[in-house]
């Protein structure tokens, strides 16, 4: 039906001009724009080198198609803004109209069409400057045709970010293009209804993906701005949703300004969170307790964010991770403890690996994650695996200590298979220079003991293997110290952190990876691992992470983070 609606829309001849001159609101990367101008086309980890070729010649999986057809690369070319960048942007957009403007091709879905409309309108003056009358008319006709397609097919977009993209694109187009005004009212009404359904009282969304929440927040900001600029009053559900999301995003933000990397999300595009928070003018700070299922503690220059709730289940879990009780820790501008991240841009094997518990900074049992991946099933584009057998009971309690704050957490994800509950205590010192942790796997009742005994028998009474992992950011230099009893962690800021443990587990320093969208391959990293075998009904491991005594409280750290195309 997308194809039918697209071909019908392609036969129409609507829209001849902008109602008002559009102002670009999207943020691009100058460096990435320069790469595109030079012919290095990097999309979803796939690099295509072509000096004069078209972006539509890039071949790749669904993620590559999504990044190209959504036209977010226009932001990067506009960030460069010179004649070469403008010529490439104009040529690629006109090429899209030639190839796909008749209603064919992979870009005719509601979410991609909405994303594409926003970029084309945002950069309309950039795309129209200096071109002839005929290509200008083709540009406006295509905008109108895509708007008509959206008006027929937006209801089929999957609830969540895809629906928000489709509706925001329709609002943008209806307010910007001549003859499209009639589509604005229904789109605003639908967007308001989705805000009430999809954004909960905590300011969170069902996927629990922090970066996706930022994208939703950004779209709502753009919609409110566009509605306000047209002289209309944005409906209360939109502004109320923005007011709920803003403090939640502040709670999910590390000391370096990046978002916590959980459930398929990354740090977020540089500058987008700052811009979105400044635009919304909501100054509310996060309160105590959970924010979209995460809990945050900050002290001094240190921030700690923990996944402290059940993972998503059902359709919202297609990108979710088995990360229950995992944490990330950042000191100043430097991430220290991280999760591996989403491997979606590196292929299905990396995608599955990135979702498993061993790719997160928490405890796991050998061969088992705290949640399991179900069988592949069709949901939107591509094969999608939902989480199953997720923890049914996840507890979190925050308390104040004389010298800091304490988190007491637990989940029962290993109870059905091994009869074990994982409990974790994290104590953050008031000055932010130290973190004391304790991980416990234990049985709670007789039925749990019977399950544990069966699991123990399966190992020939050698014990149930476990590993507590602490994945390090690639910029952290780690080395075993004190004869293998501790690990020294050096940050590029000059800070030194030292990891120690109580000797109840084996300490090792092992290879790890840092999975980051926009790179050609995973980055090499390291992980600190405490491993052992559970022989009794309760196994406890204590550890500490603290700054070395000669590390000052304030470090002047203004050097940009290292990074490049081949990192």
mmCIF file of C-alpha atoms in Angstrom, residues 351-564:
data_model
loop_
_atom_site.group_PDB
_atom_site.id
_atom_site.type_symbol
_atom_site.label_atom_id
_atom_site.label_comp_id
_atom_site.label_asym_id
_atom_site.label_seq_id
_atom_site.Cartn_x
_atom_site.Cartn_y
_atom_site.Cartn_z
ATOM 1 C CA UNK A 351 24.236 -6.314 16.645
ATOM 2 C CA UNK A 352 23.445 -9.503 18.571
ATOM 3 C CA UNK A 353 26.737 -9.395 20.461
ATOM 4 C CA UNK A 354 26.173 -5.788 21.517
ATOM 5 C CA UNK A 355 22.783 -6.663 22.985
ATOM 6 C CA UNK A 356 24.082 -9.483 25.220
ATOM 7 C CA UNK A 357 24.878 -9.039 28.906
ATOM 8 C CA UNK A 358 28.669 -9.628 28.464
ATOM 9 C CA UNK A 359 28.791 -6.408 26.385
ATOM 10 C CA UNK A 360 27.730 -4.393 29.438
ATOM 11 C CA UNK A 361 29.397 -3.412 32.686
ATOM 12 C CA UNK A 362 27.570 -5.800 34.967
ATOM 13 C CA UNK A 363 27.562 -9.407 36.153
ATOM 14 C CA UNK A 364 26.689 -12.262 33.827
ATOM 15 C CA UNK A 365 26.698 -16.039 33.978
ATOM 16 C CA UNK A 366 28.681 -17.984 31.378
ATOM 17 C CA UNK A 367 26.491 -18.562 28.339
ATOM 18 C CA UNK A 368 23.520 -16.638 29.741
ATOM 19 C CA UNK A 369 22.286 -13.076 29.566
ATOM 20 C CA UNK A 370 19.897 -11.495 32.045
ATOM 21 C CA UNK A 371 17.373 -11.388 29.164
ATOM 22 C CA UNK A 372 17.329 -13.552 26.074
ATOM 23 C CA UNK A 373 16.748 -12.763 22.406
ATOM 24 C CA UNK A 374 13.713 -14.326 20.787
ATOM 25 C CA UNK A 375 13.497 -15.798 17.312
ATOM 26 C CA UNK A 376 13.757 -13.325 14.419
ATOM 27 C CA UNK A 377 10.446 -11.902 13.246
ATOM 28 C CA UNK A 378 9.338 -9.268 10.794
ATOM 29 C CA UNK A 379 8.623 -5.871 12.334
ATOM 30 C CA UNK A 380 9.027 -2.941 9.981
ATOM 31 C CA UNK A 381 12.273 -3.239 8.019
ATOM 32 C CA UNK A 382 14.636 -6.154 8.488
ATOM 33 C CA UNK A 383 14.722 -9.129 10.821
ATOM 34 C CA UNK A 384 13.994 -7.982 14.346
ATOM 35 C CA UNK A 385 14.494 -10.009 17.531
ATOM 36 C CA UNK A 386 12.564 -9.000 20.618
ATOM 37 C CA UNK A 387 13.768 -9.600 24.172
ATOM 38 C CA UNK A 388 12.167 -12.526 25.978
ATOM 39 C CA UNK A 389 12.656 -14.081 29.424
ATOM 40 C CA UNK A 390 13.436 -10.640 30.832
ATOM 41 C CA UNK A 391 13.754 -10.059 34.596
ATOM 42 C CA UNK A 392 10.293 -9.793 36.114
ATOM 43 C CA UNK A 393 11.435 -8.106 39.298
ATOM 44 C CA UNK A 394 14.002 -5.293 39.288
ATOM 45 C CA UNK A 395 14.446 -3.269 42.451
ATOM 46 C CA UNK A 396 16.263 -0.002 43.101
ATOM 47 C CA UNK A 397 16.637 1.978 46.300
ATOM 48 C CA UNK A 398 18.624 5.191 46.700
ATOM 49 C CA UNK A 399 19.775 6.256 50.160
ATOM 50 C CA UNK A 400 21.968 8.945 51.675
ATOM 51 C CA UNK A 401 25.142 7.995 53.537
ATOM 52 C CA UNK A 402 27.233 10.164 55.834
ATOM 53 C CA UNK A 403 29.943 10.386 53.192
ATOM 54 C CA UNK A 404 28.015 9.872 49.954
ATOM 55 C CA UNK A 405 25.063 8.096 48.360
ATOM 56 C CA UNK A 406 24.163 4.436 47.985
ATOM 57 C CA UNK A 407 22.324 2.474 45.318
ATOM 58 C CA UNK A 408 20.891 -0.922 46.235
ATOM 59 C CA UNK A 409 19.748 -2.859 43.180
ATOM 60 C CA UNK A 410 18.660 -6.365 42.265
ATOM 61 C CA UNK A 411 17.108 -8.395 39.443
ATOM 62 C CA UNK A 412 15.899 -11.975 39.070
ATOM 63 C CA UNK A 413 16.871 -12.570 35.435
ATOM 64 C CA UNK A 414 18.946 -15.654 36.336
ATOM 65 C CA UNK A 415 16.328 -17.122 38.669
ATOM 66 C CA UNK A 416 14.463 -19.284 36.117
ATOM 67 C CA UNK A 417 17.671 -20.899 34.801
ATOM 68 C CA UNK A 418 19.967 -20.991 37.849
ATOM 69 C CA UNK A 419 17.838 -20.017 40.844
ATOM 70 C CA UNK A 420 20.057 -16.970 41.382
ATOM 71 C CA UNK A 421 19.205 -13.326 42.040
ATOM 72 C CA UNK A 422 21.821 -10.686 41.249
ATOM 73 C CA UNK A 423 22.103 -7.908 43.839
ATOM 74 C CA UNK A 424 24.414 -4.921 43.399
ATOM 75 C CA UNK A 425 25.363 -2.161 45.860
ATOM 76 C CA UNK A 426 27.114 0.978 44.605
ATOM 77 C CA UNK A 427 28.391 3.650 47.021
ATOM 78 C CA UNK A 428 29.527 6.968 45.530
ATOM 79 C CA UNK A 429 31.645 9.220 47.767
ATOM 80 C CA UNK A 430 30.516 12.823 48.245
ATOM 81 C CA UNK A 431 33.644 14.204 46.569
ATOM 82 C CA UNK A 432 33.206 11.888 43.560
ATOM 83 C CA UNK A 433 36.700 10.431 43.879
ATOM 84 C CA UNK A 434 35.636 6.892 44.708
ATOM 85 C CA UNK A 435 33.074 4.182 43.988
ATOM 86 C CA UNK A 436 32.674 1.110 46.203
ATOM 87 C CA UNK A 437 30.796 -1.828 44.722
ATOM 88 C CA UNK A 438 29.489 -5.184 45.825
ATOM 89 C CA UNK A 439 27.997 -7.872 43.584
ATOM 90 C CA UNK A 440 26.079 -10.775 45.088
ATOM 91 C CA UNK A 441 24.438 -13.771 43.407
ATOM 92 C CA UNK A 442 22.234 -15.681 45.801
ATOM 93 C CA UNK A 443 19.261 -18.007 46.171
ATOM 94 C CA UNK A 444 16.212 -16.670 47.999
ATOM 95 C CA UNK A 445 14.142 -19.760 48.845
ATOM 96 C CA UNK A 446 14.082 -23.543 48.640
ATOM 97 C CA UNK A 447 12.899 -23.626 45.026
ATOM 98 C CA UNK A 448 15.821 -21.386 44.074
ATOM 99 C CA UNK A 449 18.207 -23.707 45.897
ATOM 100 C CA UNK A 450 16.829 -26.689 43.988
ATOM 101 C CA UNK A 451 17.367 -24.874 40.658
ATOM 102 C CA UNK A 452 20.895 -23.896 41.689
ATOM 103 C CA UNK A 453 21.671 -27.496 42.666
ATOM 104 C CA UNK A 454 20.543 -28.684 39.224
ATOM 105 C CA UNK A 455 22.665 -26.014 37.535
ATOM 106 C CA UNK A 456 25.622 -27.026 39.701
ATOM 107 C CA UNK A 457 25.145 -30.684 38.734
ATOM 108 C CA UNK A 458 25.312 -29.641 35.053
ATOM 109 C CA UNK A 459 28.853 -28.382 35.695
ATOM 110 C CA UNK A 460 29.962 -31.658 37.310
ATOM 111 C CA UNK A 461 30.114 -29.746 40.602
ATOM 112 C CA UNK A 462 32.784 -27.401 39.219
ATOM 113 C CA UNK A 463 30.661 -24.346 40.000
ATOM 114 C CA UNK A 464 28.479 -21.986 37.972
ATOM 115 C CA UNK A 465 30.882 -19.653 36.104
ATOM 116 C CA UNK A 466 30.274 -15.919 36.440
ATOM 117 C CA UNK A 467 32.048 -12.778 35.273
ATOM 118 C CA UNK A 468 31.698 -9.173 36.417
ATOM 119 C CA UNK A 469 32.779 -6.952 33.552
ATOM 120 C CA UNK A 470 33.890 -3.325 33.523
ATOM 121 C CA UNK A 471 34.273 -2.195 29.910
ATOM 122 C CA UNK A 472 36.689 0.700 29.463
ATOM 123 C CA UNK A 473 36.463 3.558 26.991
ATOM 124 C CA UNK A 474 39.050 3.204 24.193
ATOM 125 C CA UNK A 475 40.872 6.326 25.396
ATOM 126 C CA UNK A 476 41.567 4.717 28.796
ATOM 127 C CA UNK A 477 45.019 3.155 29.159
ATOM 128 C CA UNK A 478 44.833 0.188 31.522
ATOM 129 C CA UNK A 479 47.604 -1.896 33.063
ATOM 130 C CA UNK A 480 47.788 -4.545 35.764
ATOM 131 C CA UNK A 481 49.435 -3.255 38.923
ATOM 132 C CA UNK A 482 50.583 -4.528 42.318
ATOM 133 C CA UNK A 483 51.465 -7.950 40.946
ATOM 134 C CA UNK A 484 48.076 -8.394 39.319
ATOM 135 C CA UNK A 485 46.049 -7.357 42.378
ATOM 136 C CA UNK A 486 44.877 -4.039 40.913
ATOM 137 C CA UNK A 487 44.399 -2.256 37.601
ATOM 138 C CA UNK A 488 45.657 1.264 36.945
ATOM 139 C CA UNK A 489 43.439 3.318 34.607
ATOM 140 C CA UNK A 490 44.940 6.432 33.011
ATOM 141 C CA UNK A 491 42.668 9.018 31.355
ATOM 142 C CA UNK A 492 43.830 11.477 28.711
ATOM 143 C CA UNK A 493 43.036 14.286 31.149
ATOM 144 C CA UNK A 494 45.900 13.049 33.331
ATOM 145 C CA UNK A 495 43.658 11.476 35.962
ATOM 146 C CA UNK A 496 44.601 8.074 37.329
ATOM 147 C CA UNK A 497 41.941 5.710 38.670
ATOM 148 C CA UNK A 498 42.757 2.440 40.428
ATOM 149 C CA UNK A 499 40.531 -0.654 40.434
ATOM 150 C CA UNK A 500 40.906 -3.105 43.342
ATOM 151 C CA UNK A 501 38.946 -6.100 44.638
ATOM 152 C CA UNK A 502 38.680 -8.286 47.708
ATOM 153 C CA UNK A 503 40.409 -11.345 46.244
ATOM 154 C CA UNK A 504 37.275 -13.503 46.057
ATOM 155 C CA UNK A 505 37.468 -13.601 42.228
ATOM 156 C CA UNK A 506 40.182 -13.750 39.597
ATOM 157 C CA UNK A 507 41.176 -10.357 38.165
ATOM 158 C CA UNK A 508 42.139 -10.068 34.507
ATOM 159 C CA UNK A 509 42.484 -7.437 31.815
ATOM 160 C CA UNK A 510 40.920 -8.603 28.556
ATOM 161 C CA UNK A 511 40.171 -7.193 25.081
ATOM 162 C CA UNK A 512 36.899 -5.390 24.476
ATOM 163 C CA UNK A 513 35.323 -3.243 21.756
ATOM 164 C CA UNK A 514 33.603 0.123 21.617
ATOM 165 C CA UNK A 515 30.722 0.076 19.134
ATOM 166 C CA UNK A 516 29.933 3.515 17.775
ATOM 167 C CA UNK A 517 27.715 4.485 14.866
ATOM 168 C CA UNK A 518 29.413 6.412 12.072
ATOM 169 C CA UNK A 519 32.676 4.480 12.171
ATOM 170 C CA UNK A 520 33.946 1.934 9.685
ATOM 171 C CA UNK A 521 34.778 -0.702 12.294
ATOM 172 C CA UNK A 522 34.562 -1.227 16.063
ATOM 173 C CA UNK A 523 37.215 0.481 18.145
ATOM 174 C CA UNK A 524 39.608 -1.630 20.160
ATOM 175 C CA UNK A 525 39.236 -1.292 23.928
ATOM 176 C CA UNK A 526 39.880 -3.230 27.128
ATOM 177 C CA UNK A 527 37.793 -4.566 29.975
ATOM 178 C CA UNK A 528 38.488 -5.381 33.595
ATOM 179 C CA UNK A 529 36.999 -8.786 34.462
ATOM 180 C CA UNK A 530 36.385 -10.385 37.847
ATOM 181 C CA UNK A 531 35.622 -14.050 37.206
ATOM 182 C CA UNK A 532 34.960 -17.124 39.297
ATOM 183 C CA UNK A 533 32.601 -20.037 39.870
ATOM 184 C CA UNK A 534 29.648 -19.998 42.280
ATOM 185 C CA UNK A 535 29.762 -23.094 44.469
ATOM 186 C CA UNK A 536 27.461 -22.001 47.297
ATOM 187 C CA UNK A 537 23.983 -20.544 47.618
ATOM 188 C CA UNK A 538 25.506 -17.090 47.988
ATOM 189 C CA UNK A 539 28.620 -15.671 46.294
ATOM 190 C CA UNK A 540 29.802 -12.167 47.088
ATOM 191 C CA UNK A 541 32.498 -10.053 45.382
ATOM 192 C CA UNK A 542 33.547 -6.591 46.544
ATOM 193 C CA UNK A 543 35.524 -4.067 44.508
ATOM 194 C CA UNK A 544 36.540 -0.412 44.538
ATOM 195 C CA UNK A 545 37.276 2.210 41.903
ATOM 196 C CA UNK A 546 39.039 5.311 43.161
ATOM 197 C CA UNK A 547 41.177 8.184 41.970
ATOM 198 C CA UNK A 548 44.843 8.001 42.840
ATOM 199 C CA UNK A 549 45.759 10.283 45.728
ATOM 200 C CA UNK A 550 47.942 12.541 43.595
ATOM 201 C CA UNK A 551 45.124 13.253 41.107
ATOM 202 C CA UNK A 552 43.732 16.756 41.713
ATOM 203 C CA UNK A 553 40.005 17.405 42.146
ATOM 204 C CA UNK A 554 39.996 19.872 39.249
ATOM 205 C CA UNK A 555 41.735 19.017 35.987
ATOM 206 C CA UNK A 556 42.024 21.459 33.116
ATOM 207 C CA UNK A 557 40.961 19.198 30.276
ATOM 208 C CA UNK A 558 40.153 21.160 27.149
ATOM 209 C CA UNK A 559 41.736 18.946 24.500
ATOM 210 C CA UNK A 560 39.187 17.523 22.047
ATOM 211 C CA UNK A 561 38.565 13.793 22.150
ATOM 212 C CA UNK A 562 40.547 11.836 19.581
ATOM 213 C CA UNK A 563 38.632 10.470 16.639
ATOM 214 C CA UNK A 564 38.773 9.940 12.910
#
